[in-house]
Amino acid sequence: MSKLDSSSRIIQLLDEIHHEMYHKKKYKDVATQFNMSKEQVWILWKLRRAKKRHKKEYSVGQLAKMCNVAQNTMSERITRLAERGFVTRIQNPNDRRKYIVELNKSGEDLLNYIDEEHKRLFALEIEESLSTEKREMLTNLLSELVSNIREE
């Protein structure tokens, strides 16, 4: 196997780990503890990413397009999230017919809990799947990779 092929395989495996981590049933169960759908959690994650990285604001229509759902469907989801205190709707100062949706403190706290619970469940899977020696080896290899990527 060439260097490029093995590197591509590593990327593919990391992507599969990420996918499994967030799409397995037990991880979905974390959201259902709060009587939420995975779509509602995804909306909260998207709003948090916008808040942290881009400082971008999303309207209901923009969120609907990103989720590939009708605007009224997204509006219903946002209404439920707002009623539960996880998001805030703010009237758009440029167009008073539209609203901007923002993640609030309660929504952020919920996502932090869900993230920690996902990490805990994933750590248990790693503990069950790999010996101590293999976990240490993997930790060292991934640490080296992260360090090298940061240096570039």
PDB file of C-alpha atoms in Angstrom:
ATOM      1  CA  MET A   1       0.000   0.000   0.000  1.00  0.00           C
ATOM      2  CA  SER A   2       1.392   3.422  -0.945  1.00  0.00           C
ATOM      3  CA  LYS A   3       1.827   6.254   1.575  1.00  0.00           C
ATOM      4  CA  LEU A   4      -1.092   8.099   0.011  1.00  0.00           C
ATOM      5  CA  ASP A   5      -3.309   5.009   0.142  1.00  0.00           C
ATOM      6  CA  SER A   6      -2.509   4.365   3.801  1.00  0.00           C
ATOM      7  CA  SER A   7      -3.071   8.035   4.648  1.00  0.00           C
ATOM      8  CA  SER A   8      -6.407   7.966   2.840  1.00  0.00           C
ATOM      9  CA  ARG A   9      -7.320   4.835   4.777  1.00  0.00           C
ATOM     10  CA  ILE A  10      -6.488   6.575   8.074  1.00  0.00           C
ATOM     11  CA  ILE A  11      -8.727   9.497   7.117  1.00  0.00           C
ATOM     12  CA  GLN A  12     -11.501   7.096   6.145  1.00  0.00           C
ATOM     13  CA  LEU A  13     -11.209   5.251   9.470  1.00  0.00           C
ATOM     14  CA  LEU A  14     -11.252   8.482  11.485  1.00  0.00           C
ATOM     15  CA  ASP A  15     -14.353   9.544   9.557  1.00  0.00           C
ATOM     16  CA  GLU A  16     -15.998   6.188  10.291  1.00  0.00           C
ATOM     17  CA  ILE A  17     -15.194   6.571  13.997  1.00  0.00           C
ATOM     18  CA  HIS A  18     -16.788  10.031  13.989  1.00  0.00           C
ATOM     19  CA  HIS A  19     -19.843   8.738  12.140  1.00  0.00           C
ATOM     20  CA  GLU A  20     -20.287   5.784  14.487  1.00  0.00           C
ATOM     21  CA  MET A  21     -19.785   7.988  17.517  1.00  0.00           C
ATOM     22  CA  TYR A  22     -22.665  10.295  16.616  1.00  0.00           C
ATOM     23  CA  HIS A  23     -25.025   7.982  14.775  1.00  0.00           C
ATOM     24  CA  LYS A  24     -25.158   4.801  16.825  1.00  0.00           C
ATOM     25  CA  LYS A  25     -28.371   4.149  18.679  1.00  0.00           C
ATOM     26  CA  LYS A  26     -26.832   4.575  22.125  1.00  0.00           C
ATOM     27  CA  TYR A  27     -25.682   8.066  21.182  1.00  0.00           C
ATOM     28  CA  LYS A  28     -29.126   8.936  19.882  1.00  0.00           C
ATOM     29  CA  ASP A  29     -30.481   7.767  23.231  1.00  0.00           C
ATOM     30  CA  VAL A  30     -28.643  10.652  24.889  1.00  0.00           C
ATOM     31  CA  ALA A  31     -30.892  13.099  23.006  1.00  0.00           C
ATOM     32  CA  THR A  32     -34.004  11.075  23.760  1.00  0.00           C
ATOM     33  CA  GLN A  33     -33.255  11.413  27.489  1.00  0.00           C
ATOM     34  CA  PHE A  34     -34.381  14.993  26.950  1.00  0.00           C
ATOM     35  CA  ASN A  35     -37.296  14.051  24.699  1.00  0.00           C
ATOM     36  CA  MET A  36     -35.521  15.544  21.700  1.00  0.00           C
ATOM     37  CA  SER A  37     -35.020  14.276  18.185  1.00  0.00           C
ATOM     38  CA  LYS A  38     -31.584  13.999  16.604  1.00  0.00           C
ATOM     39  CA  GLU A  39     -32.711  16.780  14.238  1.00  0.00           C
ATOM     40  CA  GLN A  40     -33.346  19.124  17.151  1.00  0.00           C
ATOM     41  CA  VAL A  41     -29.918  18.357  18.604  1.00  0.00           C
ATOM     42  CA  TRP A  42     -28.381  18.929  15.163  1.00  0.00           C
ATOM     43  CA  ILE A  43     -30.028  22.378  15.033  1.00  0.00           C
ATOM     44  CA  LEU A  44     -28.520  23.234  18.416  1.00  0.00           C
ATOM     45  CA  TRP A  45     -25.076  22.030  17.291  1.00  0.00           C
ATOM     46  CA  LYS A  46     -25.342  24.091  14.112  1.00  0.00           C
ATOM     47  CA  LEU A  47     -26.288  27.199  16.096  1.00  0.00           C
ATOM     48  CA  ARG A  48     -23.405  26.632  18.516  1.00  0.00           C
ATOM     49  CA  ARG A  49     -20.933  26.244  15.657  1.00  0.00           C
ATOM     50  CA  ALA A  50     -22.207  29.484  14.132  1.00  0.00           C
ATOM     51  CA  LYS A  51     -21.907  31.264  17.464  1.00  0.00           C
ATOM     52  CA  LYS A  52     -18.379  30.003  18.191  1.00  0.00           C
ATOM     53  CA  ARG A  53     -16.725  29.984  14.787  1.00  0.00           C
ATOM     54  CA  HIS A  54     -18.406  32.289  12.386  1.00  0.00           C
ATOM     55  CA  LYS A  55     -20.434  34.677  14.491  1.00  0.00           C
ATOM     56  CA  LYS A  56     -23.042  34.000  11.845  1.00  0.00           C
ATOM     57  CA  GLU A  57     -26.743  34.247  12.507  1.00  0.00           C
ATOM     58  CA  TYR A  58     -29.303  31.915  10.990  1.00  0.00           C
ATOM     59  CA  SER A  59     -32.888  32.573  10.070  1.00  0.00           C
ATOM     60  CA  VAL A  60     -35.501  29.831  10.182  1.00  0.00           C
ATOM     61  CA  GLY A  61     -35.403  29.733   6.378  1.00  0.00           C
ATOM     62  CA  GLN A  62     -31.623  29.269   6.290  1.00  0.00           C
ATOM     63  CA  LEU A  63     -31.804  26.447   8.831  1.00  0.00           C
ATOM     64  CA  ALA A  64     -34.589  24.818   6.793  1.00  0.00           C
ATOM     65  CA  LYS A  65     -32.416  24.869   3.662  1.00  0.00           C
ATOM     66  CA  MET A  66     -29.442  23.391   5.541  1.00  0.00           C
ATOM     67  CA  CYS A  67     -31.631  20.549   6.852  1.00  0.00           C
ATOM     68  CA  ASN A  68     -33.428  20.119   3.541  1.00  0.00           C
ATOM     69  CA  VAL A  69     -36.859  20.504   5.147  1.00  0.00           C
ATOM     70  CA  ALA A  70     -39.785  22.825   4.546  1.00  0.00           C
ATOM     71  CA  GLN A  71     -39.643  26.176   6.303  1.00  0.00           C
ATOM     72  CA  ASN A  72     -42.819  25.426   8.292  1.00  0.00           C
ATOM     73  CA  THR A  73     -41.243  22.151   9.526  1.00  0.00           C
ATOM     74  CA  MET A  74     -38.171  24.029  10.700  1.00  0.00           C
ATOM     75  CA  SER A  75     -40.340  26.720  12.245  1.00  0.00           C
ATOM     76  CA  GLU A  76     -42.141  24.032  14.291  1.00  0.00           C
ATOM     77  CA  ARG A  77     -38.805  22.572  15.446  1.00  0.00           C
ATOM     78  CA  ILE A  78     -37.509  26.006  16.425  1.00  0.00           C
ATOM     79  CA  THR A  79     -40.770  26.768  18.255  1.00  0.00           C
ATOM     80  CA  ARG A  80     -40.396  23.561  20.305  1.00  0.00           C
ATOM     81  CA  LEU A  81     -36.767  24.379  21.095  1.00  0.00           C
ATOM     82  CA  ALA A  82     -37.735  27.936  22.086  1.00  0.00           C
ATOM     83  CA  GLU A  83     -40.614  26.705  24.282  1.00  0.00           C
ATOM     84  CA  ARG A  84     -38.166  24.432  26.088  1.00  0.00           C
ATOM     85  CA  GLY A  85     -35.801  27.359  26.577  1.00  0.00           C
ATOM     86  CA  PHE A  86     -32.895  26.187  24.389  1.00  0.00           C
ATOM     87  CA  VAL A  87     -33.012  28.862  21.682  1.00  0.00           C
ATOM     88  CA  THR A  88     -34.096  32.471  21.398  1.00  0.00           C
ATOM     89  CA  ARG A  89     -35.843  34.051  18.437  1.00  0.00           C
ATOM     90  CA  ILE A  90     -34.826  37.626  17.779  1.00  0.00           C
ATOM     91  CA  GLN A  91     -36.644  39.816  15.312  1.00  0.00           C
ATOM     92  CA  ASN A  92     -34.377  40.671  12.398  1.00  0.00           C
ATOM     93  CA  PRO A  93     -33.741  44.432  12.590  1.00  0.00           C
ATOM     94  CA  ASN A  94     -33.376  44.580   8.792  1.00  0.00           C
ATOM     95  CA  ASP A  95     -36.603  42.710   8.036  1.00  0.00           C
ATOM     96  CA  ARG A  96     -39.158  42.694  10.841  1.00  0.00           C
ATOM     97  CA  ARG A  97     -41.063  39.825   9.204  1.00  0.00           C
ATOM     98  CA  LYS A  98     -38.114  37.480   9.826  1.00  0.00           C
ATOM     99  CA  TYR A  99     -36.460  36.119  12.937  1.00  0.00           C
ATOM    100  CA  ILE A 100     -32.897  35.192  13.757  1.00  0.00           C
ATOM    101  CA  VAL A 101     -32.467  32.045  15.839  1.00  0.00           C
ATOM    102  CA  GLU A 102     -29.747  31.985  18.495  1.00  0.00           C
ATOM    103  CA  LEU A 103     -28.556  29.354  20.916  1.00  0.00           C
ATOM    104  CA  ASN A 104     -28.976  30.547  24.497  1.00  0.00           C
ATOM    105  CA  LYS A 105     -27.295  29.510  27.777  1.00  0.00           C
ATOM    106  CA  SER A 106     -29.700  26.614  28.429  1.00  0.00           C
ATOM    107  CA  GLY A 107     -29.119  25.262  24.933  1.00  0.00           C
ATOM    108  CA  GLU A 108     -25.358  25.580  25.363  1.00  0.00           C
ATOM    109  CA  ASP A 109     -25.526  23.788  28.724  1.00  0.00           C
ATOM    110  CA  LEU A 110     -27.567  20.971  27.191  1.00  0.00           C
ATOM    111  CA  LEU A 111     -25.079  20.539  24.341  1.00  0.00           C
ATOM    112  CA  ASN A 112     -22.180  20.502  26.787  1.00  0.00           C
ATOM    113  CA  TYR A 113     -23.903  17.712  28.713  1.00  0.00           C
ATOM    114  CA  ILE A 114     -24.643  15.757  25.523  1.00  0.00           C
ATOM    115  CA  ASP A 115     -21.026  16.177  24.367  1.00  0.00           C
ATOM    116  CA  GLU A 116     -19.704  14.897  27.699  1.00  0.00           C
ATOM    117  CA  GLU A 117     -22.096  11.966  27.647  1.00  0.00           C
ATOM    118  CA  HIS A 118     -21.029  11.089  24.083  1.00  0.00           C
ATOM    119  CA  LYS A 119     -17.382  11.209  25.157  1.00  0.00           C
ATOM    120  CA  ARG A 120     -18.132   9.003  28.169  1.00  0.00           C
ATOM    121  CA  LEU A 121     -19.940   6.410  26.048  1.00  0.00           C
ATOM    122  CA  PHE A 122     -17.204   6.462  23.425  1.00  0.00           C
ATOM    123  CA  ALA A 123     -14.502   6.106  26.100  1.00  0.00           C
ATOM    124  CA  LEU A 124     -16.316   3.018  27.400  1.00  0.00           C
ATOM    125  CA  GLU A 125     -16.310   1.549  23.896  1.00  0.00           C
ATOM    126  CA  ILE A 126     -12.576   2.193  23.581  1.00  0.00           C
ATOM    127  CA  GLU A 127     -11.971   0.606  27.007  1.00  0.00           C
ATOM    128  CA  GLU A 128     -13.934  -2.485  25.969  1.00  0.00           C
ATOM    129  CA  SER A 129     -12.354  -2.716  22.507  1.00  0.00           C
ATOM    130  CA  LEU A 130      -8.636  -2.140  23.111  1.00  0.00           C
ATOM    131  CA  SER A 131      -6.138  -3.379  25.643  1.00  0.00           C
ATOM    132  CA  THR A 132      -4.289  -0.867  27.817  1.00  0.00           C
ATOM    133  CA  GLU A 133      -1.191  -1.325  25.670  1.00  0.00           C
ATOM    134  CA  LYS A 134      -3.085  -0.674  22.431  1.00  0.00           C
ATOM    135  CA  ARG A 135      -4.836   2.380  23.906  1.00  0.00           C
ATOM    136  CA  GLU A 136      -1.472   3.836  24.914  1.00  0.00           C
ATOM    137  CA  MET A 137      -0.041   3.103  21.467  1.00  0.00           C
ATOM    138  CA  LEU A 138      -3.020   4.728  19.743  1.00  0.00           C
ATOM    139  CA  THR A 139      -2.828   7.741  22.053  1.00  0.00           C
ATOM    140  CA  ASN A 140       0.854   8.215  21.258  1.00  0.00           C
ATOM    141  CA  LEU A 141       0.326   7.886  17.500  1.00  0.00           C
ATOM    142  CA  LEU A 142      -2.608  10.302  17.431  1.00  0.00           C
ATOM    143  CA  SER A 143      -0.741  12.779  19.651  1.00  0.00           C
ATOM    144  CA  GLU A 144       2.213  12.667  17.283  1.00  0.00           C
ATOM    145  CA  LEU A 145      -0.064  13.216  14.294  1.00  0.00           C
ATOM    146  CA  VAL A 146      -1.801  16.190  15.933  1.00  0.00           C
ATOM    147  CA  SER A 147       1.549  17.678  16.919  1.00  0.00           C
ATOM    148  CA  ASN A 148       2.927  17.340  13.384  1.00  0.00           C
ATOM    149  CA  ILE A 149      -0.191  18.835  11.821  1.00  0.00           C
ATOM    150  CA  ARG A 150      -0.045  21.820  14.175  1.00  0.00           C
ATOM    151  CA  GLU A 151       3.600  22.471  13.277  1.00  0.00           C
ATOM    152  CA  GLU A 152       2.853  22.783   9.558  1.00  0.00           C
TER     153      GLU A 152
END
